[in-house]
PDB file of C-alpha atoms in Angstrom:
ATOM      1  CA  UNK Y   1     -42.311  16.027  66.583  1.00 45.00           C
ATOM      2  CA  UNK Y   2     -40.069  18.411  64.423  1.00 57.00           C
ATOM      3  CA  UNK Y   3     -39.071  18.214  60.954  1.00 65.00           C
ATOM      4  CA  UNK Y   4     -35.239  17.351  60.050  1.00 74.00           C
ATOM      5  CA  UNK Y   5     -33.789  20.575  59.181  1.00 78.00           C
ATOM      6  CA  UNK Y   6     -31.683  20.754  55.868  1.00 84.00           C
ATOM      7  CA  UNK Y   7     -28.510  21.497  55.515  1.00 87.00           C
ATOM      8  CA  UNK Y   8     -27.096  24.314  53.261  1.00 89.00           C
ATOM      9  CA  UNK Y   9     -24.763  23.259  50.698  1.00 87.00           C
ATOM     10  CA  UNK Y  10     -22.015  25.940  51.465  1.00 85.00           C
ATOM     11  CA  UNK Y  11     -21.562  26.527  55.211  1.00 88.00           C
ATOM     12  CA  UNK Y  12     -22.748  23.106  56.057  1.00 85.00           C
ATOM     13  CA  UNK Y  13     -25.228  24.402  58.801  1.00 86.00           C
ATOM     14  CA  UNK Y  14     -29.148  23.401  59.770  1.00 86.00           C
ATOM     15  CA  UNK Y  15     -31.259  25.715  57.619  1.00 82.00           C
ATOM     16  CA  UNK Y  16     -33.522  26.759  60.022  1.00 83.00           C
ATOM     17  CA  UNK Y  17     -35.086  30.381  58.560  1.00 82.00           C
ATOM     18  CA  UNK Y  18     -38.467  29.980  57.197  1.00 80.00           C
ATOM     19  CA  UNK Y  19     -37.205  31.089  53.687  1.00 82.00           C
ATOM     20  CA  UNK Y  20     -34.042  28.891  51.816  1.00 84.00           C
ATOM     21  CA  UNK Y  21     -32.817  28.831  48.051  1.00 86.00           C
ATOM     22  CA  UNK Y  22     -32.902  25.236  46.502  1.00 85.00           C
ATOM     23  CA  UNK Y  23     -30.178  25.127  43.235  1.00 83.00           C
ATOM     24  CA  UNK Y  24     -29.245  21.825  41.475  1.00 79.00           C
ATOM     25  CA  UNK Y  25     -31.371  20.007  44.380  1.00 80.00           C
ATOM     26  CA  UNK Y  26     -29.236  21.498  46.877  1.00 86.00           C
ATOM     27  CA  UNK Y  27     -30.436  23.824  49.520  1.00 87.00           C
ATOM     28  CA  UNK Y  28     -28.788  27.316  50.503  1.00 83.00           C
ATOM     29  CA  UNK Y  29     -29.370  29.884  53.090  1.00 89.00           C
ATOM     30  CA  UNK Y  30     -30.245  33.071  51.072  1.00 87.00           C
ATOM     31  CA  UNK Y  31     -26.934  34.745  52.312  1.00 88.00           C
ATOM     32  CA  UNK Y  32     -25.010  31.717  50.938  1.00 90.00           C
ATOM     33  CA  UNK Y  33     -25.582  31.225  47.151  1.00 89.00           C
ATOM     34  CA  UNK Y  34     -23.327  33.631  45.890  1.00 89.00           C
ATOM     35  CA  UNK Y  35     -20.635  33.674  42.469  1.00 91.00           C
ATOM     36  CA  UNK Y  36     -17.565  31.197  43.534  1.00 89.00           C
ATOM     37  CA  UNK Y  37     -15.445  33.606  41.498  1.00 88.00           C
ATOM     38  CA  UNK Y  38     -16.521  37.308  42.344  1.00 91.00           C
ATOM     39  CA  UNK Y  39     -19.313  36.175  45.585  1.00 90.00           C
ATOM     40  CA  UNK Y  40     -21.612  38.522  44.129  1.00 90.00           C
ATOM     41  CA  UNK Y  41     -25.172  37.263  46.334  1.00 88.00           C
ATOM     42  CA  UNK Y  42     -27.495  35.435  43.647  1.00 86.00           C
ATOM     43  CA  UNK Y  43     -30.395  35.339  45.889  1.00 82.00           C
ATOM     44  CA  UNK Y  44     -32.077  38.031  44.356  1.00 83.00           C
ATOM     45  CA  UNK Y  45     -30.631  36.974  40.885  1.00 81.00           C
ATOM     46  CA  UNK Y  46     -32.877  35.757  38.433  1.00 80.00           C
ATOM     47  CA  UNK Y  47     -30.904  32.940  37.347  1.00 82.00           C
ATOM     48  CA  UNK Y  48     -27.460  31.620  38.284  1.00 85.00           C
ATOM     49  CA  UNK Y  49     -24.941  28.936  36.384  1.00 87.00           C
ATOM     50  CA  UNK Y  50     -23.691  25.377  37.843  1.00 86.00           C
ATOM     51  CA  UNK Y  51     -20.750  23.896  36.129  1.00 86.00           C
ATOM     52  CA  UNK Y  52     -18.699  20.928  38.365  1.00 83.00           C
ATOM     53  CA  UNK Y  53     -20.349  21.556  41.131  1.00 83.00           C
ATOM     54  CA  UNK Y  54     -19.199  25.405  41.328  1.00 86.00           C
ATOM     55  CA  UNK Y  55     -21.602  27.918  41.125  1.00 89.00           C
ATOM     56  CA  UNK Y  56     -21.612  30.818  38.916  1.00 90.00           C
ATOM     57  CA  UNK Y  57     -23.176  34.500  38.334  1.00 89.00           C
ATOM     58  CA  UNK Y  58     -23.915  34.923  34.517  1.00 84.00           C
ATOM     59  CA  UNK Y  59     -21.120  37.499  33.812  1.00 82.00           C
ATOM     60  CA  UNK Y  60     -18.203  35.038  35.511  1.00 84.00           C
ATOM     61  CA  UNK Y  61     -19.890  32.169  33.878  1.00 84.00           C
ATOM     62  CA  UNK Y  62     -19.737  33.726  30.282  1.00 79.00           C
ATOM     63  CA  UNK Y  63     -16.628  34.975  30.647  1.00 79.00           C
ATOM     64  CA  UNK Y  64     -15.453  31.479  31.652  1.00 80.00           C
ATOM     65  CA  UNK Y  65     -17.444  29.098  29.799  1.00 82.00           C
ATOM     66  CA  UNK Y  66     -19.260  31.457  27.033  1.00 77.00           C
ATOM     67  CA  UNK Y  67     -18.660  30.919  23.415  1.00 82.00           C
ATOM     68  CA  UNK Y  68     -15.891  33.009  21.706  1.00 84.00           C
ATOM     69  CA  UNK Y  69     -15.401  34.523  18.933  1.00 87.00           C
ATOM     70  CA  UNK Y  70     -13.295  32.218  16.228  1.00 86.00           C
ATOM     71  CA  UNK Y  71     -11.192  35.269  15.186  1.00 85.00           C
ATOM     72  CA  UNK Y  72     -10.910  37.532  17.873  1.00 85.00           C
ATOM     73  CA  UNK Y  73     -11.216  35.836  21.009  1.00 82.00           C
ATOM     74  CA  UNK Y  74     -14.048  38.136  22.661  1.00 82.00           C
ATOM     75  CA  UNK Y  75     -17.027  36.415  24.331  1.00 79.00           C
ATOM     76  CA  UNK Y  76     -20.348  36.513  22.010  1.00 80.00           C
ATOM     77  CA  UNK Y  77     -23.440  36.919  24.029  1.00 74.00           C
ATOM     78  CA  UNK Y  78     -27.038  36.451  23.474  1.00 70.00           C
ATOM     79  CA  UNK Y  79     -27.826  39.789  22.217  1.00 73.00           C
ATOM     80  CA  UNK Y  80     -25.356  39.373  19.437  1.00 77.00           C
ATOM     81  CA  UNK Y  81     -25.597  38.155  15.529  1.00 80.00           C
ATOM     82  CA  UNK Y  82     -22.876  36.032  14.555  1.00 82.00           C
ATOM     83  CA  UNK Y  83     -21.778  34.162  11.431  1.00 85.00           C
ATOM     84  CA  UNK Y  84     -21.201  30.405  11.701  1.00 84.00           C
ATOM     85  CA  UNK Y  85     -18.937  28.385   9.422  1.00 84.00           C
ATOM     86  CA  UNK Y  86     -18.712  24.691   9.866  1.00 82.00           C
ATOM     87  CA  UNK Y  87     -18.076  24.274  13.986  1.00 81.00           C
ATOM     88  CA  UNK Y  88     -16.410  28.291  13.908  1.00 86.00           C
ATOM     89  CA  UNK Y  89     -19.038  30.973  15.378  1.00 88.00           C
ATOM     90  CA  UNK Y  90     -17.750  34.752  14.405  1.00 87.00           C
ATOM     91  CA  UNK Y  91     -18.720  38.152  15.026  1.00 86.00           C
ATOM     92  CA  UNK Y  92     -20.614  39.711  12.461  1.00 82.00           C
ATOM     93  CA  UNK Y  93     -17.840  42.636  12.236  1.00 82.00           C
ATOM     94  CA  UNK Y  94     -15.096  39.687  12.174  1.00 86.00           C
ATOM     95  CA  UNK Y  95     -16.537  38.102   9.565  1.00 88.00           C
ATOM     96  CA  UNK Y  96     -14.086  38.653   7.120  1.00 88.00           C
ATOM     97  CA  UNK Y  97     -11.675  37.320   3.982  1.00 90.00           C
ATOM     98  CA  UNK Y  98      -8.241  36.336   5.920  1.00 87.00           C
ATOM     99  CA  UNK Y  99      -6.008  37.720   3.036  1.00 84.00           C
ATOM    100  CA  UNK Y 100      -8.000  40.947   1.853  1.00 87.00           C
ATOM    101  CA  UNK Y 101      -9.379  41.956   4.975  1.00 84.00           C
ATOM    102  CA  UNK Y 102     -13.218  42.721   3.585  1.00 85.00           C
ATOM    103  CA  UNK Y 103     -16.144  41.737   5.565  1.00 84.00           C
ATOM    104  CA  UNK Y 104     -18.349  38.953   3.726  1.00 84.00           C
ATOM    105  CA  UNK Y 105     -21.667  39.396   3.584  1.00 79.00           C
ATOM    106  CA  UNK Y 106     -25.267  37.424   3.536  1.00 75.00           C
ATOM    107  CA  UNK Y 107     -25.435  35.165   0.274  1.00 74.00           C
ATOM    108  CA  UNK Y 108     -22.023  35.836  -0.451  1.00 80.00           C
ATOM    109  CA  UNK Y 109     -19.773  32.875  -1.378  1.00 83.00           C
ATOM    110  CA  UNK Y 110     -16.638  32.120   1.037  1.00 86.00           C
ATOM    111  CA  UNK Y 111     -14.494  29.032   1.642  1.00 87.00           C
ATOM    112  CA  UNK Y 112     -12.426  27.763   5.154  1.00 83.00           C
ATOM    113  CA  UNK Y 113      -8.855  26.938   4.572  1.00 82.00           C
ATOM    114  CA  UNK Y 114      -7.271  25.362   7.749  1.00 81.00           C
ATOM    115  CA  UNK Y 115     -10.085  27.624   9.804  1.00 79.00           C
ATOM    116  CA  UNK Y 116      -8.812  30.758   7.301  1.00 85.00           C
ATOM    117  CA  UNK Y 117     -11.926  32.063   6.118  1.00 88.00           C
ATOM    118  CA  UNK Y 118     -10.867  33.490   2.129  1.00 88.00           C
ATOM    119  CA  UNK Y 119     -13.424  35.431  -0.133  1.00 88.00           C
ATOM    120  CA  UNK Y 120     -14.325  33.373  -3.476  1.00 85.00           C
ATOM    121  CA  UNK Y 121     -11.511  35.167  -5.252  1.00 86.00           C
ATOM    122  CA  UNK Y 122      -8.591  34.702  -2.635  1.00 86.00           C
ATOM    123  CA  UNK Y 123      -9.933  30.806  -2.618  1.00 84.00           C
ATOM    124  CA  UNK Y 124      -9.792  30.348  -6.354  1.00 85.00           C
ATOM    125  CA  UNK Y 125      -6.735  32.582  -6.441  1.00 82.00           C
ATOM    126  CA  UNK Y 126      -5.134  29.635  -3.768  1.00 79.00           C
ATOM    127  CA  UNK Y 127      -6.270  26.765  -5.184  1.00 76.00           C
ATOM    128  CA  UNK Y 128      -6.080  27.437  -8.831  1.00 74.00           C
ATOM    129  CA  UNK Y 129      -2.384  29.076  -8.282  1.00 66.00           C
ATOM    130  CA  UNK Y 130      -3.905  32.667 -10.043  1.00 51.00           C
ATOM    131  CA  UNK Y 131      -1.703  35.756  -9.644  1.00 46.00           C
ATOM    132  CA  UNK Y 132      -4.408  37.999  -9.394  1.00 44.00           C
ATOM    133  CA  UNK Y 133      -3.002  40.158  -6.649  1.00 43.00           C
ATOM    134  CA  UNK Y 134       0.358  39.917  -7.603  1.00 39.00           C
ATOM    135  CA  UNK Y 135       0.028  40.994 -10.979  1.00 41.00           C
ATOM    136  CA  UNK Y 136      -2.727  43.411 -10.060  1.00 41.00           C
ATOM    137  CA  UNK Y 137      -1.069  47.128 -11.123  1.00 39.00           C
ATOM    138  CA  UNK Y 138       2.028  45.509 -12.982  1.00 39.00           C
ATOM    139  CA  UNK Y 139       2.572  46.353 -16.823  1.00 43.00           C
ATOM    140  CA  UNK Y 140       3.951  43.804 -19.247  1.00 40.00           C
ATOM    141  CA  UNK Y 141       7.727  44.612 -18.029  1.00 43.00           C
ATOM    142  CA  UNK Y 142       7.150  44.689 -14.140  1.00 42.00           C
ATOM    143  CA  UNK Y 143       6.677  48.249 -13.713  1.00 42.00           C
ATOM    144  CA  UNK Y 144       3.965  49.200 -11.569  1.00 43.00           C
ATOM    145  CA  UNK Y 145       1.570  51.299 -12.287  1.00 44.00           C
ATOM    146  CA  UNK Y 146      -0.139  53.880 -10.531  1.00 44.00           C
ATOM    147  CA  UNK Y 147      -3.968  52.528  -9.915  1.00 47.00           C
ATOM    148  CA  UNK Y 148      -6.192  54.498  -7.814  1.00 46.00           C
ATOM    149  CA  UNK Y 149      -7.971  51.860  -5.698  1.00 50.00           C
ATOM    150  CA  UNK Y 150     -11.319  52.719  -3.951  1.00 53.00           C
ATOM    151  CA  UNK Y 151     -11.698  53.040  -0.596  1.00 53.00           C
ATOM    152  CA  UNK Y 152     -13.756  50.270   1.068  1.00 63.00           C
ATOM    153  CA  UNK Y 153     -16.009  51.185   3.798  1.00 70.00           C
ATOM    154  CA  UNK Y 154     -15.809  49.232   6.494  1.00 75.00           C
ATOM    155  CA  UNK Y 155     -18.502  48.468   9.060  1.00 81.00           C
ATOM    156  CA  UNK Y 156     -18.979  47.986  12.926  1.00 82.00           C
ATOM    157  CA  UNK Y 157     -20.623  45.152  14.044  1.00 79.00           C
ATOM    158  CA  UNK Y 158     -23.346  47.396  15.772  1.00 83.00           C
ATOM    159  CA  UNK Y 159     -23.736  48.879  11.904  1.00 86.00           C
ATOM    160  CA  UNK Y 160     -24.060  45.518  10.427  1.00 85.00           C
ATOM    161  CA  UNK Y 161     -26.525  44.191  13.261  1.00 84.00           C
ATOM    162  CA  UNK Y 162     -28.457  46.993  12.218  1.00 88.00           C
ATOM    163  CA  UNK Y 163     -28.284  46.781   8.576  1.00 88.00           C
ATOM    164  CA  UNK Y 164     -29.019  42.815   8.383  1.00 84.00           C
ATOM    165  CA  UNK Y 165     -32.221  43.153  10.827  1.00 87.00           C
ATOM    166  CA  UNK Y 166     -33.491  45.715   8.449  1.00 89.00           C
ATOM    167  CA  UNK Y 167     -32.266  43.841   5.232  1.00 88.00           C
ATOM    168  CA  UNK Y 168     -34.900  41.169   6.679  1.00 85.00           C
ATOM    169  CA  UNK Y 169     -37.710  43.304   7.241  1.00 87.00           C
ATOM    170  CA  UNK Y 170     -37.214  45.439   4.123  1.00 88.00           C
ATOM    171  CA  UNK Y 171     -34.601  44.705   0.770  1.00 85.00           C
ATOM    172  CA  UNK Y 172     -35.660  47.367  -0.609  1.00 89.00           C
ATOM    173  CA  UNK Y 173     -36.074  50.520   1.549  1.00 89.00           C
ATOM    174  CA  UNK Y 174     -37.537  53.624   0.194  1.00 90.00           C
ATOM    175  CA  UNK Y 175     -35.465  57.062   1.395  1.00 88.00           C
ATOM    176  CA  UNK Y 176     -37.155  57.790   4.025  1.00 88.00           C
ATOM    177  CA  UNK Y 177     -36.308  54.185   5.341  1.00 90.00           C
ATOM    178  CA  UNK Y 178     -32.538  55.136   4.226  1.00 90.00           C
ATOM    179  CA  UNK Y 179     -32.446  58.202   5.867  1.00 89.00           C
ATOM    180  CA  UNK Y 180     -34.007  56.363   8.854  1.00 91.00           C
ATOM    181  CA  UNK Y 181     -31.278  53.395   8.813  1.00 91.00           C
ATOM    182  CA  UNK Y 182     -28.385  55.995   8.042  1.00 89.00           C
ATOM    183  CA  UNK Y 183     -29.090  57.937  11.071  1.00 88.00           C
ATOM    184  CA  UNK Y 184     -29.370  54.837  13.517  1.00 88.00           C
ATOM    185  CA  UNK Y 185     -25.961  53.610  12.014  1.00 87.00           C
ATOM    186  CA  UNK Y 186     -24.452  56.640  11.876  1.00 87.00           C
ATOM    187  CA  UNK Y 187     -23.886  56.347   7.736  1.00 86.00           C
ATOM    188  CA  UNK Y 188     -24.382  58.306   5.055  1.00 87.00           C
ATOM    189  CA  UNK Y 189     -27.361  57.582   3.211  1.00 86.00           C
ATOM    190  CA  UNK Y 190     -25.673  57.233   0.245  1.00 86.00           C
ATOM    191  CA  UNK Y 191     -23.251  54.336   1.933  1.00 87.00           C
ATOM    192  CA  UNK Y 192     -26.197  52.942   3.341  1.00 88.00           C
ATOM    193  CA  UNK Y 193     -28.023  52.631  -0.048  1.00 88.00           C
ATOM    194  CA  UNK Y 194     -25.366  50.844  -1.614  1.00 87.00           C
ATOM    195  CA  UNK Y 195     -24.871  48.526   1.270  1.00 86.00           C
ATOM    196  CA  UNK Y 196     -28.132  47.476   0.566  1.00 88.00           C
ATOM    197  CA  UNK Y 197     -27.889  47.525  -2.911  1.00 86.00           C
ATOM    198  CA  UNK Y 198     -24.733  44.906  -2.948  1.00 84.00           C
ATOM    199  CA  UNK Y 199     -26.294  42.900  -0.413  1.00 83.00           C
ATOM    200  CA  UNK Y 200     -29.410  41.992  -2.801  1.00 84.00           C
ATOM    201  CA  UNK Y 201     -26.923  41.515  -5.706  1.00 82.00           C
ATOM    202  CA  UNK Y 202     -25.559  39.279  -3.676  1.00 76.00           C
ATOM    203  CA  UNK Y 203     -29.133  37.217  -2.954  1.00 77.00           C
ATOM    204  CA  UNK Y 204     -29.979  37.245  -6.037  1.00 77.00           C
ATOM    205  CA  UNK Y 205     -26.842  35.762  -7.078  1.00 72.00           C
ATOM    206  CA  UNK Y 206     -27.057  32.881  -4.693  1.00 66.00           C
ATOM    207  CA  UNK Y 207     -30.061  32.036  -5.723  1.00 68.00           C
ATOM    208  CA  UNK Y 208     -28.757  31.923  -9.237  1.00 64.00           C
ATOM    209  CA  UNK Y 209     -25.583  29.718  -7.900  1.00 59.00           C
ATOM    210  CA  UNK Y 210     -27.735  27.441  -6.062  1.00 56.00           C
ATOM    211  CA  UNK Y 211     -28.995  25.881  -9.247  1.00 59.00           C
ATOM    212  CA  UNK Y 212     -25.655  25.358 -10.646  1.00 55.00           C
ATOM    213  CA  UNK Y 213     -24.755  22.254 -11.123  1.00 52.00           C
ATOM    214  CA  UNK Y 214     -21.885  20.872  -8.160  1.00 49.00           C
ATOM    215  CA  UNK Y 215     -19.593  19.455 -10.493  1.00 47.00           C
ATOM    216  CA  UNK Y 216     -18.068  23.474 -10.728  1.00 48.00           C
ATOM    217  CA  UNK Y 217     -14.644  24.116  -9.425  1.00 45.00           C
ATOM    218  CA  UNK Y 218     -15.651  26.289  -6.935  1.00 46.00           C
ATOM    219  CA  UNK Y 219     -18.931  24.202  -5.622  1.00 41.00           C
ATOM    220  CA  UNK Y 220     -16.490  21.523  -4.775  1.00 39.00           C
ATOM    221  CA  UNK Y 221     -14.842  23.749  -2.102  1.00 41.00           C
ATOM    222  CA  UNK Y 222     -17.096  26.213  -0.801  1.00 39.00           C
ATOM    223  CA  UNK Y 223     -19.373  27.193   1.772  1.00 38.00           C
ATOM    224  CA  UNK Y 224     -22.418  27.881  -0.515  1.00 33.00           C
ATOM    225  CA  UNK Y 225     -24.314  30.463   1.371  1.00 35.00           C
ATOM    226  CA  UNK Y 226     -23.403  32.373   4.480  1.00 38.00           C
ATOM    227  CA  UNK Y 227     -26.140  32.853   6.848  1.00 37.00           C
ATOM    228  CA  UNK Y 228     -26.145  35.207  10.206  1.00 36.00           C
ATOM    229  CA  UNK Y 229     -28.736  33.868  13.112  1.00 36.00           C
ATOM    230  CA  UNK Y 230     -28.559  34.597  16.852  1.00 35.00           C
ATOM    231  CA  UNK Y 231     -27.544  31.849  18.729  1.00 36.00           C
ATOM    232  CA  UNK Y 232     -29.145  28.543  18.473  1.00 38.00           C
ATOM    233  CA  UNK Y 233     -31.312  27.912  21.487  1.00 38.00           C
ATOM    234  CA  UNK Y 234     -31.162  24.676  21.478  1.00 36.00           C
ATOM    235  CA  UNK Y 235     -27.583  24.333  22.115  1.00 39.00           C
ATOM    236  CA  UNK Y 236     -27.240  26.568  25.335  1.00 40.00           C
ATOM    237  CA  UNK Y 237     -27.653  25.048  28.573  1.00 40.00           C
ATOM    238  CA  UNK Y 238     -30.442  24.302  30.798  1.00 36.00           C
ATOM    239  CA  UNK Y 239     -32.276  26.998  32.321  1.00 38.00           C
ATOM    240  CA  UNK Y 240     -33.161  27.901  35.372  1.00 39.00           C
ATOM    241  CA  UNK Y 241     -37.047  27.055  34.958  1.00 38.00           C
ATOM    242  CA  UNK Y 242     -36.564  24.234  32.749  1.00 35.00           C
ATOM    243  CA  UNK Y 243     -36.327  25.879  29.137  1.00 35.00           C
ATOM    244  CA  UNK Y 244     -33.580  26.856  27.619  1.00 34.00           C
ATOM    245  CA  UNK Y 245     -31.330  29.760  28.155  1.00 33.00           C
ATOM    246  CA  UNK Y 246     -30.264  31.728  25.152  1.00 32.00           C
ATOM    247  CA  UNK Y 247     -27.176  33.088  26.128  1.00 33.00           C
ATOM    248  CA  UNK Y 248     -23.798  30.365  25.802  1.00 33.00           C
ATOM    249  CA  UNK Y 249     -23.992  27.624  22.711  1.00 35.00           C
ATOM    250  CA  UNK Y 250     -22.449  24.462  24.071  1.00 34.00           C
ATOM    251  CA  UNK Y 251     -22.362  20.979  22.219  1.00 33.00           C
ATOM    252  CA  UNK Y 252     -25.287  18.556  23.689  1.00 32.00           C
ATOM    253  CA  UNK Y 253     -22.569  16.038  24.233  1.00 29.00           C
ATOM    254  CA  UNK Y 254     -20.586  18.144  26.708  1.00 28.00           C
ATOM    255  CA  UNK Y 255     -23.391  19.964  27.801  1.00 26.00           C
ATOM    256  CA  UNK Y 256     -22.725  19.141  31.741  1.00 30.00           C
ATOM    257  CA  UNK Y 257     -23.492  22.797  32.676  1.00 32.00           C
ATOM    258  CA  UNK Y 258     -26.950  23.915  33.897  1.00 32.00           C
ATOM    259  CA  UNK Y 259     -28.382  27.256  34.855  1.00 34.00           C
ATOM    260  CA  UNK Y 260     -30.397  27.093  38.103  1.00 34.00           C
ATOM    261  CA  UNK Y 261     -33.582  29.169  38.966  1.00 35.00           C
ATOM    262  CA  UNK Y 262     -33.380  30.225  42.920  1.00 35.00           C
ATOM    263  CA  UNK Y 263     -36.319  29.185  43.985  1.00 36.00           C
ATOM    264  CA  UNK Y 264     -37.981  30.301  47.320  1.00 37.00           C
ATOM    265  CA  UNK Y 265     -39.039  27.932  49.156  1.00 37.00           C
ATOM    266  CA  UNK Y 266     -40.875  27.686  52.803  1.00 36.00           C
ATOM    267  CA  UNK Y 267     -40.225  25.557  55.790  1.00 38.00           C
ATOM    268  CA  UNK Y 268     -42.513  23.642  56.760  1.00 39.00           C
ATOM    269  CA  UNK Y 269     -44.065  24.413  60.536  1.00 35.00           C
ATOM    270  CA  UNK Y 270     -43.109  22.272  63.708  1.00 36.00           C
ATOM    271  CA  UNK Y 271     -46.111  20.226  64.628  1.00 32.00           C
TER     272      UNK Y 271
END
């Protein structure tokens, strides 16, 4: 008596070699599972992507399917930070006020205006019909005047990874911890020190607006707190082995994806 051989799920032929793939309860010769968009072989992969019945490697799949960036389009992957307002996920570097152009920081106050993200002060300047910016440099009979503005630095979003996974181990940093950050970042210490010294102003000033009471202006409209996480585990498809993957954020409700370990598995011997 022999055992029914299985069939593979992509050249439709008897599996007969002692060693198969099984994916999504289908089985596959090992030469067979491969990427339906660059057939890259996933039999020595460690973990491959189903979506609609296609098959996927993990670089087609997040390229496809993987969250974006709300500002500039890119893919975000699972080895980077990212701000979240509302339903919008953002780079940490492209975290920034729409109309000024600065990046917004931990604990610092920011509002969403048809998906614009706006700074406090470009929010209140919108809402409250202020002339801050206009006026800014202007003398009582329209002349402008010449105003030396600083120079803002501006950060990577490599620096800023950086910066925020220290700011959570350490506030405070003592200069040997500066001149350790500074040279990972590529900084000055003295840019780095201030970065961290605006960024616990800016906690501590939270913490102070968190009591306030809600009936304020700005409470009304605003996001109160802006937090940076990696991605949320529980809202990237199933993995291979049955836990979660950590790499593409999906809603639960359309969550119809499902990353498949290729497991080995042996045929059993005529008898």
């Amino acid at each position: 008596m022999k055992t029914e051989l299985r069939s593979c799920a992509a050249c439709g032929e008897p599996i007969s070699d002692r060693f198969f793939l099984e994916v999504g309860g289908c089985s596959w010769h090992a030469h067979c599972l491969r990427c339906c968009m660059c057939m890259c072989p996933l039999d020595r992969q460690q973990s491959c992507f189903i979506r609609e019945r296609q098959v996927y490697c993990k670089a087609d799949y997040s390229k496809n399917f993987g969250a974006k960036c709300s500002k500039c389009c890119r893919g975000i992957s699972a080895s980077d930070w990212v701000r979240r307002a509302r339903d919008l996920v953002f780079h940490l570097a492209c975290f920034a006020c729409d109309q000024c152009g600065r990046q917004l920081s931990t604990g610092e106050q920011f509002a969403l205006m048809d998906d614009r993200v706006l700074c406090k002060a470009h929010y209140l300047e919108t809402v409250e019909g202020g002339t801050t910016s206009s006026d800014e440099g202007c003398d009582g009979d329209g002349y402008h005047k010449s105003k030396t503005k600083r120079v803002r630095t501006t950060f990577t979003e490599e620096q800023l990874q950086v910066l925020q996974a220290n700011f959570q181990i350490d506030s405070n940093p003592d200069g040997q911890d500066l001149e350790r950050i500074a040279s990972v970042t590529g900084l000055s210490k003295r840019v780095t020190q201030v970065w961290f010294q605006n960024s616990r102003a800016r906690q501590k000033k939270h913490i102070h607006a968190v009591r306030e009471p809600e009936g304020s202006s700005f409470a009304r409209h605003i996001n109160l707190q802006l937090t940076y996480s990696f991605q949320n585990n529980a809202q990237n498809p199933m993995h291979m082995n049955g836990s979660k993957a950590g790499l593409y954020p999906t809603h639960e409700s359309s969550m119809d994806e499902m990353s498949q370990d290729s497991s080995v598995h042996c045929m059993p011997s005529e008898v």
